[in-house]
Amino acid sequence: MNDVLERLRAEAGQSPAYEALRAAGPDELAASLTSAGLPLWARELAAYRLGLAGDRRAFESLVLLLNHRDPPRCAAAAEALAVLDDPRTARAAAALATNALRTAYALQPVRLLTALRAPESVPALLATLGRLLSPNDPYWRVALACVEGLGALADPRARELLVRAQAHPRLAVAATAALRGLPPG
């Protein structure tokens, strides 16, 4: 949490709005999410604080941040969404992880799906990994997160894809470890 707050403090510069949002209550934070003209750091700060407090009014803003091009924003949104415990989170993370047009930004949605252990998790990780096993795919980090996630979830449906992942040099060690963790079958 402190890393996120320090990053946002740096983005805010000397803005008094930073300290105001740090001290704001839930209703003020929620209102700021719909206020016109607020900078991105302010919206992120409000959504992050609400998410960590379990306030579901942050859901939409956090999902937008989960799909942001800036990796630290995505990671902070994933952290808050995991705590938020909104039933819509797994569906949203699965949609982001499986969107072929947004694969470059799928790392945090994939990790979030693993952490959530929701019914949507394994099918989304399988779909994403299956798409990324083509030779020379540039998104190997996302593929690696899928392999690691499937290993953590230990679902036997992953066996065939994990065997295929063993043929990829950057995925082989993780795929082998994931296969060892699957139930016999």
Backbone as a printed PyTorch tensor [residue, N CA C, xyz], in Angstrom:
tensor([[[  0.8290,  -1.1930,   0.0000],
         [  0.0000,   0.0000,   0.0000],
         [  0.8700,   1.2520,   0.0000]],

        [[  1.9250,   1.2460,   0.7860],
         [  2.7770,   2.4350,   0.8720],
         [  3.4330,   2.7730,  -0.4630]],

        [[  3.8180,   1.7490,  -1.2540],
         [  4.4110,   2.0120,  -2.5630],
         [  3.4220,   2.7300,  -3.4750]],

        [[  2.1810,   2.2910,  -3.4440],
         [  1.1450,   2.9200,  -4.2750],
         [  0.9500,   4.3700,  -3.8350]],

        [[  0.8230,   4.5770,  -2.5510],
         [  0.5850,   5.9350,  -2.0500],
         [  1.7730,   6.8460,  -2.3440]],

        [[  2.9770,   6.3390,  -2.2360],
         [  4.1650,   7.1590,  -2.5490],
         [  4.2180,   7.5000,  -4.0310]],

        [[  3.8790,   6.5300,  -4.8890],
         [  3.8540,   6.7950,  -6.3340],
         [  2.8310,   7.8740,  -6.6460]],

        [[  1.6520,   7.7640,  -6.0530],
         [  0.5990,   8.7530,  -6.3060],
         [  0.9610,  10.1100,  -5.7190]],

        [[  1.6230,  10.1330,  -4.5730],
         [  2.0790,  11.4020,  -3.9930],
         [  3.0610,  12.0950,  -4.9560]],

        [[  3.9660,  11.3130,  -5.5400],
         [  4.9300,  11.8740,  -6.4900],
         [  4.2170,  12.4140,  -7.7320]],

        [[  3.2140,  11.6860,  -8.2130],
         [  2.4550,  12.1560,  -9.3810],
         [  1.6920,  13.4340,  -9.0570]],

        [[  1.2090,  13.5340,  -7.8400],
         [  0.4150,  14.7030,  -7.4470],
         [  1.2640,  15.9550,  -7.2950]],

        [[  2.5610,  15.7640,  -7.1050],
         [  3.4220,  16.9230,  -6.8950],
         [  3.0610,  17.6060,  -5.5890]],

        [[  2.8690,  18.8820,  -5.6410],
         [  2.5340,  19.6620,  -4.4470],
         [  1.0360,  19.9130,  -4.3100]],

        [[  0.2390,  19.1640,  -5.0540],
         [ -1.2090,  19.4030,  -5.0450],
         [ -1.8180,  19.1530,  -3.6650]],

        [[ -2.5490,  20.1410,  -3.1500],
         [ -3.2380,  19.9270,  -1.8610],
         [ -4.3460,  18.8760,  -1.9760]],

        [[ -4.7720,  18.5740,  -3.1860],
         [ -5.8170,  17.5750,  -3.3790],
         [ -5.3490,  16.1890,  -2.9290]],

        [[ -4.0450,  15.9510,  -2.9880],
         [ -3.5450,  14.6400,  -2.5590],
         [ -3.8780,  14.3950,  -1.0860]],

        [[ -3.4880,  15.3250,  -0.2310],
         [ -3.7450,  15.1550,   1.2050],
         [ -5.2390,  15.1620,   1.5040]],

        [[ -5.9880,  15.9400,   0.7450],
         [ -7.4410,  15.9570,   0.9420],
         [ -8.0420,  14.5820,   0.6390]],

        [[ -7.5820,  13.9510,  -0.4380],
         [ -8.0890,  12.6270,  -0.7770],
         [ -7.5790,  11.5610,   0.1970]],

        [[ -6.3950,  11.7410,   0.7200],
         [ -5.8610,  10.8030,   1.7180],
         [ -6.6960,  10.8420,   2.9950]],

        [[ -7.2500,  11.9990,   3.3040],
         [ -8.0320,  12.1530,   4.5270],
         [ -9.5400,  11.9950,   4.3000]],

        [[ -9.9590,  11.9330,   3.0400],
         [-11.3910,  11.9080,   2.7190],
         [-12.0670,  10.6300,   3.1950]],

        [[-13.3300,  10.7650,   3.5010],
         [-14.1500,   9.6190,   3.8730],
         [-14.7030,   8.9200,   2.6400]],

        [[-15.3630,   7.7920,   2.8240],
         [-15.8630,   7.0080,   1.6930],
         [-16.7890,   7.7670,   0.7450]],

        [[-17.6980,   8.5650,   1.2700],
         [-18.6240,   9.2840,   0.3900],
         [-17.8940,  10.3290,  -0.4490]],

        [[-16.9320,  11.0050,   0.1540],
         [-16.1440,  11.9860,  -0.6020],
         [-15.3090,  11.2940,  -1.6830]],

        [[-14.7300,  10.1590,  -1.3380],
         [-13.9360,   9.4080,  -2.3180],
         [-14.8130,   8.9590,  -3.4770]],

        [[-15.9730,   8.4120,  -3.1690],
         [-16.8820,   7.9520,  -4.2210],
         [-17.3300,   9.1150,  -5.1000]],

        [[-17.6020,  10.2530,  -4.5110],
         [-18.0090,  11.4220,  -5.2900],
         [-16.8780,  11.8740,  -6.2100]],

        [[-15.6410,  11.7510,  -5.7490],
         [-14.5210,  12.1920,  -6.5790],
         [-14.3580,  11.3160,  -7.8170]],

        [[-14.8280,  10.0790,  -7.7520],
         [-14.7140,   9.1920,  -8.9160],
         [-15.5600,   9.6690, -10.0870]],

        [[-16.5760,  10.4450,  -9.8120],
         [-17.4510,  10.9400, -10.8840],
         [-17.2940,  12.4410, -11.1170]],

        [[-16.3580,  13.0590, -10.4120],
         [-16.1270,  14.4960, -10.5920],
         [-15.3930,  14.7660, -11.8910]],

        [[-15.7920,  15.8170, -12.5630],
         [-15.1360,  16.1970, -13.8130],
         [-13.8040,  16.8760, -13.5200]],

        [[-12.8470,  16.6290, -14.3780],
         [-11.5950,  17.3590, -14.3410],
         [-10.5470,  16.8650, -13.3620]],

        [[-10.7880,  15.7780, -12.6680],
         [ -9.7680,  15.2790, -11.7520],
         [ -8.6720,  14.5560, -12.5200]],

        [[ -7.4270,  14.7250, -12.1150],
         [ -6.3350,  14.0060, -12.7900],
         [ -6.4040,  12.5090, -12.4840]],

        [[ -5.7350,  11.7300, -13.2910],
         [ -5.7510,  10.2840, -13.1510],
         [ -5.2550,   9.8320, -11.7790]],

        [[ -4.2050,  10.4680, -11.2730],
         [ -3.6800,  10.0560,  -9.9630],
         [ -4.7430,  10.1990,  -8.8810]],

        [[ -5.5780,  11.2370,  -8.9720],
         [ -6.6140,  11.4680,  -7.9680],
         [ -7.6990,  10.3910,  -8.0520]],

        [[ -8.0940,  10.0470,  -9.2590],
         [ -9.0970,   8.9930,  -9.4360],
         [ -8.5530,   7.6530,  -8.9410]],

        [[ -7.2770,   7.3940,  -9.2540],
         [ -6.6780,   6.1440,  -8.7940],
         [ -6.6190,   6.1030,  -7.2670]],

        [[ -6.2150,   7.1900,  -6.6520],
         [ -6.1320,   7.2420,  -5.1970],
         [ -7.5010,   6.9800,  -4.5610]],

        [[ -8.5300,   7.6150,  -5.0890],
         [ -9.8790,   7.4180,  -4.5470],
         [-10.3420,   5.9760,  -4.7420]],

        [[-10.1590,   5.4380,  -5.9380],
         [-10.5990,   4.0710,  -6.2120],
         [ -9.8160,   3.0600,  -5.3800]],

        [[ -8.5240,   3.2710,  -5.2780],
         [ -7.6620,   2.3630,  -4.5070],
         [ -8.0870,   2.3330,  -3.0360]],

        [[ -8.2720,   3.5110,  -2.4560],
         [ -8.6750,   3.5760,  -1.0450],
         [-10.0460,   2.9450,  -0.8290]],

        [[-10.9840,   3.2190,  -1.7290],
         [-12.3050,   2.6160,  -1.6050],
         [-12.2390,   1.0970,  -1.7610]],

        [[-11.4540,   0.6380,  -2.7230],
         [-11.3220,  -0.7980,  -2.9430],
         [-10.7630,  -1.5070,  -1.7290]],

        [[ -9.7010,  -0.9470,  -1.1520],
         [ -9.1060,  -1.5590,   0.0380],
         [-10.0620,  -1.5360,   1.2270]],

        [[-10.9910,  -0.5950,   1.2170],
         [-11.9880,  -0.5140,   2.2880],
         [-13.1890,  -1.4280,   2.0210]],

        [[-13.1960,  -2.0980,   0.8620],
         [-14.3040,  -2.9870,   0.5350],
         [-15.5360,  -2.2820,   0.0220]],

        [[-15.3870,  -1.0500,  -0.4390],
         [-16.5090,  -0.2540,  -0.9310],
         [-16.6710,  -0.5100,  -2.4380]],

        [[-17.7560,  -1.1510,  -2.7910],
         [-17.9690,  -1.5720,  -4.1860],
         [-18.2150,  -0.4270,  -5.1520]],

        [[-18.3410,   0.7790,  -4.6650],
         [-18.4700,   1.9250,  -5.5790],
         [-17.1850,   2.1340,  -6.3760]],

        [[-16.1030,   1.5020,  -5.9650],
         [-14.8250,   1.6280,  -6.6640],
         [-14.6880,   0.6580,  -7.8310]],

        [[-15.5920,  -0.2810,  -7.9590],
         [-15.4190,  -1.3720,  -8.9170],
         [-15.1170,  -0.9090, -10.3390]],

        [[-15.9670,  -0.0780, -10.9190],
         [-15.7890,   0.3210, -12.3140],
         [-14.4580,   1.0400, -12.5320]],

        [[-14.1180,   1.9300, -11.6260],
         [-12.8520,   2.6600, -11.7630],
         [-11.6630,   1.7170, -11.6520]],

        [[-11.7440,   0.7640, -10.7510],
         [-10.6400,  -0.1820, -10.5970],
         [-10.4880,  -1.0780, -11.8280]],

        [[-11.5920,  -1.4720, -12.4260],
         [-11.5080,  -2.2910, -13.6420],
         [-10.8720,  -1.4860, -14.7800]],

        [[-11.2320,  -0.2240, -14.8910],
         [-10.5880,   0.6190, -15.9110],
         [ -9.0860,   0.7250, -15.6610]],

        [[ -8.6920,   0.8700, -14.4050],
         [ -7.2680,   0.9550, -14.0670],
         [ -6.5610,  -0.3800, -14.2780]],

        [[ -7.2620,  -1.4860, -14.0890],
         [ -6.6840,  -2.8060, -14.3280],
         [ -6.3080,  -2.9760, -15.7930]],

        [[ -6.9530,  -2.2550, -16.6470],
         [ -6.7210,  -2.3370, -18.0910],
         [ -5.8530,  -1.1760, -18.5950]],

        [[ -5.2070,  -0.4640, -17.7070],
         [ -4.3930,   0.6930, -18.0770],
         [ -3.0420,   0.2540, -18.6490]],

        [[ -2.4260,   1.0710, -19.4550],
         [ -1.1340,   0.7300, -20.0580],
         [  0.0370,   0.8490, -19.0860]],

        [[ -0.1720,   1.4910, -17.9570],
         [  0.8860,   1.6960, -16.9710],
         [  0.8840,   0.5350, -15.9650]],

        [[  1.9170,  -0.3200, -15.9700],
         [  1.9190,  -1.5010, -15.0990],
         [  1.6990,  -1.2150, -13.6110]],

        [[  2.2820,  -0.1660, -13.0220],
         [  1.9960,   0.0550, -11.5980],
         [  0.5210,   0.3620, -11.3150]],

        [[ -0.1480,   1.0390, -12.2310],
         [ -1.5860,   1.2990, -12.0450],
         [ -2.3640,  -0.0080, -12.0860]],

        [[ -2.0060,  -0.8640, -13.0410],
         [ -2.6800,  -2.1670, -13.1510],
         [ -2.4790,  -2.9850, -11.8820]],

        [[ -1.2520,  -3.0060, -11.3730],
         [ -0.9500,  -3.7890, -10.1720],
         [ -1.7200,  -3.2670,  -8.9630]],

        [[ -1.7920,  -1.9560,  -8.8180],
         [ -2.5380,  -1.3730,  -7.6930],
         [ -4.0250,  -1.6960,  -7.8190]],

        [[ -4.5550,  -1.6160,  -9.0320],
         [ -5.9720,  -1.9370,  -9.2380],
         [ -6.2380,  -3.4060,  -8.9240]],

        [[ -5.3380,  -4.2930,  -9.3500],
         [ -5.5120,  -5.7190,  -9.0710],
         [ -5.4970,  -5.9780,  -7.5660]],

        [[ -4.5980,  -5.3100,  -6.8650],
         [ -4.5230,  -5.4570,  -5.4050],
         [ -5.8430,  -5.0330,  -4.7620]],

        [[ -6.3510,  -3.8880,  -5.1580],
         [ -7.5970,  -3.3840,  -4.5720],
         [ -8.7920,  -4.2510,  -4.9690]],

        [[ -8.8200,  -4.7310,  -6.1990],
         [ -9.9280,  -5.5840,  -6.6310],
         [ -9.9300,  -6.9100,  -5.8780]],

        [[ -8.7640,  -7.4380,  -5.5720],
         [ -8.6960,  -8.6910,  -4.8170],
         [ -9.2840,  -8.5070,  -3.4180]],

        [[ -9.0470,  -7.3550,  -2.8230],
         [ -9.5780,  -7.0700,  -1.4870],
         [-11.0690,  -6.7240,  -1.5620]],

        [[-11.4650,  -6.0650,  -2.6180],
         [-12.8400,  -5.5850,  -2.7680],
         [-13.8660,  -6.7120,  -2.6610]],

        [[-13.5490,  -7.8700,  -3.2110],
         [-14.4320,  -9.0310,  -3.1230],
         [-15.7960,  -8.7720,  -3.7660]],

        [[-15.7690,  -8.1450,  -4.9250],
         [-16.9980,  -7.9100,  -5.6890],
         [-17.2210,  -9.1250,  -6.5970]],

        [[-18.4240,  -9.6650,  -6.6440],
         [-18.6550, -10.8590,  -7.4700],
         [-18.4380, -10.6260,  -8.9650]],

        [[-18.3960,  -9.3940,  -9.4000],
         [-18.1800,  -9.0960, -10.8290],
         [-16.7120,  -9.1200, -11.2100]],

        [[-15.8190,  -9.1550, -10.2380],
         [-14.3900,  -9.0120, -10.5040],
         [-13.8450, -10.1110, -11.3950]],

        [[-14.1510, -11.3600, -11.1150],
         [-13.5960, -12.4580, -11.9120],
         [-14.0430, -12.3690, -13.3620]],

        [[-15.2960, -12.0350, -13.5850],
         [-15.8000, -11.8950, -14.9620],
         [-15.0670, -10.7790, -15.6940]],

        [[-14.8540,  -9.6660, -15.0170],
         [-14.1580,  -8.5330, -15.6380],
         [-12.6970,  -8.8870, -15.9150]],

        [[-12.0280,  -9.5240, -14.9590],
         [-10.6270,  -9.9120, -15.1510],
         [-10.5020, -10.9260, -16.2800]],

        [[-11.4410, -11.8640, -16.3610],
         [-11.4190, -12.8510, -17.4400],
         [-11.6000, -12.1790, -18.8010]],

        [[-12.4970, -11.2140, -18.8740],
         [-12.7050, -10.4980, -20.1430],
         [-11.4440,  -9.7530, -20.5630]],

        [[-10.7550,  -9.1400, -19.6120],
         [ -9.5260,  -8.4230, -19.9350],
         [ -8.4000,  -9.3820, -20.3040]],

        [[ -8.2830, -10.4780, -19.5910],
         [ -7.2010, -11.4360, -19.8520],
         [ -7.3460, -12.1080, -21.2060]],

        [[ -8.5640, -12.3530, -21.6300],
         [ -8.7880, -13.0950, -22.8760],
         [ -8.9480, -12.2000, -24.1030]],

        [[ -8.9280, -10.8990, -23.9270],
         [ -9.0850,  -9.9720, -25.0480],
         [ -7.7870,  -9.9330, -25.8570]],

        [[ -7.8100, -10.5330, -27.0300],
         [ -6.6050, -10.6350, -27.8630],
         [ -6.0560,  -9.2660, -28.2600]],

        [[ -6.8940,  -8.2550, -28.2910],
         [ -6.4330,  -6.9210, -28.6640],
         [ -5.7360,  -6.2080, -27.5130]],

        [[ -5.8640,  -6.7280, -26.3010],
         [ -5.2870,  -6.0840, -25.1160],
         [ -4.2760,  -6.9890, -24.4070]],

        [[ -3.7090,  -7.9510, -25.1160],
         [ -2.7900,  -8.9080, -24.5020],
         [ -1.6130,  -8.2170, -23.8300]],

        [[ -1.1540,  -7.1290, -24.3630],
         [ -0.0130,  -6.4220, -23.7720],
         [ -0.3090,  -5.9560, -22.3530]],

        [[ -1.5820,  -5.8290, -22.0120],
         [ -1.9770,  -5.3400, -20.6890],
         [ -2.6390,  -6.4340, -19.8420]],

        [[ -2.4590,  -7.6850, -20.2070],
         [ -3.1760,  -8.7860, -19.5540],
         [ -2.4530,  -9.3770, -18.3510]],

        [[ -1.2310,  -8.9670, -18.0620],
         [ -0.4710,  -9.5880, -16.9810],
         [ -1.1990,  -9.5140, -15.6330]],

        [[ -1.6270,  -8.3370, -15.2470],
         [ -2.2940,  -8.2000, -13.9520],
         [ -3.6660,  -8.8730, -13.9140]],

        [[ -4.4750,  -8.7960, -14.9790],
         [ -5.7230,  -9.5710, -14.9520],
         [ -5.4780, -11.0740, -14.7830]],

        [[ -4.4220, -11.5930, -15.4250],
         [ -4.0910, -13.0140, -15.2800],
         [ -3.7170, -13.3140, -13.8270]],

        [[ -2.8820, -12.4910, -13.2510],
         [ -2.4920, -12.7050, -11.8450],
         [ -3.6840, -12.5780, -10.9000]],

        [[ -4.5700, -11.6360, -11.2010],
         [ -5.7590, -11.4630, -10.3740],
         [ -6.6540, -12.7020, -10.4550]],

        [[ -6.8150, -13.2510, -11.6440],
         [ -7.6230, -14.4620, -11.7950],
         [ -7.0660, -15.6030, -10.9490]],

        [[ -5.7570, -15.7120, -10.9120],
         [ -5.1370, -16.7540, -10.0890],
         [ -5.4470, -16.5100,  -8.6140]],

        [[ -5.3090, -15.2840,  -8.1780],
         [ -5.5630, -14.9590,  -6.7710],
         [ -7.0240, -15.1770,  -6.3960]],

        [[ -7.9290, -14.9080,  -7.3150],
         [ -9.3590, -15.0250,  -7.0240],
         [ -9.8260, -16.4790,  -6.9220]],

        [[ -9.1840, -17.3670,  -7.6750],
         [ -9.5790, -18.7840,  -7.6890],
         [-11.0740, -18.9380,  -7.9760]],

        [[-11.5780, -18.1370,  -8.8730],
         [-13.0000, -18.1390,  -9.2160],
         [-13.2780, -19.1640, -10.3190]],

        [[-14.5430, -19.5260, -10.5280],
         [-14.8660, -20.4670, -11.6080],
         [-14.3820, -19.9890, -12.9810]],

        [[-14.2830, -18.6850, -13.1700],
         [-13.8270, -18.1390, -14.4570],
         [-12.3150, -18.2320, -14.6420]],

        [[-11.5810, -18.4670, -13.5650],
         [-10.1260, -18.3820, -13.5990],
         [ -9.4880, -19.3780, -14.5610]],

        [[ -9.7110, -20.6590, -14.3730],
         [ -9.0390, -21.6660, -15.1990],
         [ -9.4270, -21.5240, -16.6740]],

        [[-10.7090, -21.4250, -17.0260],
         [-11.0290, -21.2700, -18.4550],
         [-10.3640, -20.0450, -19.0930]],

        [[-10.3070, -18.9420, -18.3730],
         [ -9.6750, -17.7360, -18.9290],
         [ -8.1770, -17.9300, -19.0930]],

        [[ -7.5230, -18.5320, -18.1070],
         [ -6.0830, -18.7660, -18.2080],
         [ -5.7790, -19.7470, -19.3270]],

        [[ -6.5950, -20.7710, -19.4920],
         [ -6.3980, -21.7250, -20.5850],
         [ -6.5560, -21.0420, -21.9450]],

        [[ -7.5850, -20.2370, -22.0840],
         [ -7.8180, -19.5450, -23.3610],
         [ -6.6660, -18.5950, -23.6840]],

        [[ -6.2180, -17.8740, -22.6900],
         [ -5.1300, -16.9130, -22.9080],
         [ -3.8330, -17.6310, -23.2350]],

        [[ -3.4850, -18.6370, -22.4520],
         [ -2.2460, -19.3710, -22.7040],
         [ -2.2900, -20.0560, -24.0600]],

        [[ -3.4000, -20.6580, -24.4080],
         [ -3.5110, -21.3370, -25.7030],
         [ -3.2220, -20.4080, -26.8650]],

        [[ -3.6360, -19.1780, -26.7460],
         [ -3.3990, -18.1830, -27.7990],
         [ -1.9370, -17.7440, -27.8450]],

        [[ -1.2450, -17.8330, -26.7140],
         [  0.1160, -17.3010, -26.6180],
         [  1.2000, -18.3480, -26.8660]],

        [[  0.8330, -19.5710, -27.1620],
         [  1.8340, -20.6150, -27.3760],
         [  2.3480, -20.6820, -28.8040]],

        [[  1.9760, -19.7300, -29.6300],
         [  2.5190, -19.7270, -30.9930],
         [  3.9940, -19.3220, -30.9390]],

        [[  4.7900, -19.8240, -31.8700],
         [  6.2230, -19.5060, -31.8520],
         [  6.4630, -17.9900, -31.9170]],

        [[  7.4210, -17.5380, -31.1650],
         [  7.8530, -16.1310, -31.1490],
         [  6.7870, -15.1440, -30.7000]],

        [[  5.8280, -15.5940, -29.9180],
         [  4.8260, -14.6640, -29.4030],
         [  5.5260, -13.6770, -28.4660]],

        [[  5.2920, -12.3750, -28.6410],
         [  6.0100, -11.3950, -27.8220],
         [  5.5130, -11.2780, -26.3760]],

        [[  4.4220, -11.9090, -26.0560],
         [  3.8260, -11.7430, -24.7220],
         [  4.1510, -12.9300, -23.8130]],

        [[  5.3940, -13.3330, -23.7900],
         [  5.7920, -14.5010, -23.0070],
         [  5.5950, -14.2830, -21.5090]],

        [[  5.6920, -13.0350, -21.0400],
         [  5.4730, -12.7970, -19.6080],
         [  4.0200, -13.0820, -19.2170]],

        [[  3.1060, -12.7510, -20.0960],
         [  1.6960, -13.0590, -19.8470],
         [  1.5060, -14.5800, -19.8920]],

        [[  2.1440, -15.2400, -20.8600],
         [  2.0610, -16.7010, -20.9520],
         [  2.6420, -17.3400, -19.6930]],

        [[  3.7650, -16.8220, -19.2130],
         [  4.3790, -17.3530, -18.0010],
         [  3.4410, -17.1810, -16.8000]],

        [[  2.7910, -16.0390, -16.6960],
         [  1.8270, -15.8200, -15.6050],
         [  0.6720, -16.8130, -15.7060]],

        [[  0.2480, -17.1340, -16.9320],
         [ -0.8110, -18.1370, -17.1170],
         [ -0.3300, -19.5060, -16.6310]],

        [[  0.8770, -19.8810, -17.0290],
         [  1.4350, -21.1740, -16.6180],
         [  1.5320, -21.2410, -15.0980]],

        [[  2.0750, -20.1970, -14.5020],
         [  2.2030, -20.1720, -13.0460],
         [  0.8310, -20.2080, -12.3660]],

        [[ -0.1100, -19.4820, -12.9330],
         [ -1.4620, -19.4780, -12.3870],
         [ -2.1220, -20.8360, -12.4840]],

        [[ -1.9620, -21.4800, -13.6200],
         [ -2.5440, -22.8110, -13.7770],
         [ -1.8880, -23.7980, -12.8210]],

        [[ -0.5890, -23.6150, -12.5840],
         [  0.0770, -24.4610, -11.5960],
         [ -0.4660, -24.2290, -10.2070]],

        [[ -0.6940, -22.9730,  -9.8500],
         [ -1.2270, -22.6510,  -8.5240],
         [ -2.6470, -23.1750,  -8.3550]],

        [[ -3.4320, -23.1480,  -9.4200],
         [ -4.8110, -23.6060,  -9.3530],
         [ -4.9230, -25.1300,  -9.4440]],

        [[ -3.8730, -25.7770,  -9.9670],
         [ -3.7770, -27.2440, -10.0200],
         [ -5.0240, -27.9110, -10.5880]],

        [[ -5.5340, -27.3970, -11.6730],
         [ -6.7160, -27.9610, -12.3100],
         [ -6.2660, -28.9140, -13.4110]],

        [[ -6.7490, -30.1560, -13.4060],
         [ -6.3100, -31.1330, -14.4040],
         [ -6.6360, -30.7500, -15.8520]],

        [[ -7.5770, -29.8270, -16.0530],
         [ -7.8800, -29.3880, -17.4190],
         [ -6.6890, -28.6920, -18.0690]],

        [[ -5.7120, -28.2840, -17.2800],
         [ -4.5510, -27.5640, -17.8070],
         [ -3.4740, -28.4960, -18.3470]],

        [[ -3.5750, -29.7880, -18.0950],
         [ -2.4950, -30.7250, -18.4240],
         [ -2.0080, -30.5900, -19.8730]],

        [[ -2.8950, -30.6810, -20.8360],
         [ -2.4890, -30.6730, -22.2500],
         [ -1.7560, -29.3750, -22.6120]],

        [[ -2.2710, -28.2650, -22.1740],
         [ -1.6510, -26.9730, -22.4900],
         [ -0.3080, -26.8150, -21.7830]],

        [[ -0.2090, -27.3050, -20.5620],
         [  1.0640, -27.2250, -19.8480],
         [  2.1190, -28.1070, -20.5050]],

        [[  1.7220, -29.2520, -21.0290],
         [  2.6640, -30.0990, -21.7730],
         [  3.1540, -29.3450, -23.0010]],

        [[  2.2520, -28.6840, -23.7070],
         [  2.6650, -27.8810, -24.8720],
         [  3.5870, -26.7380, -24.4550]],

        [[  3.3240, -26.1330, -23.3020],
         [  4.1420, -25.0100, -22.8240],
         [  5.5670, -25.4610, -22.5030]],

        [[  5.7630, -26.7270, -22.1900],
         [  7.1100, -27.2260, -21.9060],
         [  8.0450, -27.0880, -23.1050]],

        [[  7.4960, -26.9750, -24.2890],
         [  8.3190, -26.8480, -25.5020],
         [  8.8430, -25.4320, -25.7070]],

        [[  8.3910, -24.4920, -24.9050],
         [  8.8050, -23.1040, -25.0360],
         [  9.8830, -22.8020, -23.9940]],

        [[ 11.0700, -22.3900, -24.4260],
         [ 12.1870, -22.2010, -23.4880],
         [ 11.8690, -21.3110, -22.2890]],

        [[ 11.1320, -20.2420, -22.4680],
         [ 10.8440, -19.3340, -21.3630],
         [  9.7580, -19.8650, -20.4250]],

        [[  9.0530, -20.8780, -20.8560],
         [  7.9450, -21.4100, -20.0760],
         [  8.2240, -22.8060, -19.5220]],

        [[  9.2510, -23.4660, -20.0160],
         [  9.4820, -24.8880, -19.7410],
         [  9.5990, -25.2050, -18.2510]],

        [[ 10.3990, -24.4580, -17.5210],
         [ 10.6080, -24.7570, -16.1040],
         [  9.3000, -24.5960, -15.3290]],

        [[  8.6100, -23.5010, -15.5560],
         [  7.3410, -23.2620, -14.8530],
         [  6.2910, -24.2850, -15.2600]],

        [[  6.2470, -24.6480, -16.5380],
         [  5.2660, -25.6340, -17.0020],
         [  5.5290, -26.9970, -16.3730]],

        [[  6.7880, -27.3750, -16.2740],
         [  7.1370, -28.6560, -15.6550],
         [  6.7360, -28.6580, -14.1790]],

        [[  7.0120, -27.5660, -13.4880],
         [  6.6190, -27.4600, -12.0770],
         [  5.1040, -27.5070, -11.9330]],

        [[  4.3880, -26.8380, -12.8180],
         [  2.9290, -26.8340, -12.7700],
         [  2.3730, -28.2360, -13.0140]],

        [[  2.9630, -28.9580, -13.9560],
         [  2.5100, -30.3200, -14.2340],
         [  2.7250, -31.2320, -13.0310]],

        [[  3.8380, -31.0480, -12.3230],
         [  4.1070, -31.8620, -11.1310],
         [  3.0400, -31.6240, -10.0470]],

        [[  2.4720, -30.4280, -10.0380],
         [  1.4670, -30.1000,  -9.0260],
         [  0.0580, -30.5320,  -9.3530]],

        [[ -0.1670, -31.0170, -10.5750],
         [ -1.5200, -31.4550, -10.9570],
         [ -1.8400, -32.7900, -10.3120]],

        [[ -3.1120, -33.0130, -10.0140],
         [ -3.4890, -34.3380,  -9.4960],
         [ -3.2490, -35.4070, -10.5700]],

        [[ -2.9370, -36.6300, -10.1500],
         [ -2.6820, -37.7040, -11.1290],
         [ -3.8940, -37.8830, -12.0310]],

        [[ -3.5810, -38.2120, -13.2740],
         [ -4.7090, -38.4220, -14.1830],
         [ -4.3180, -38.7340, -15.5060]]])
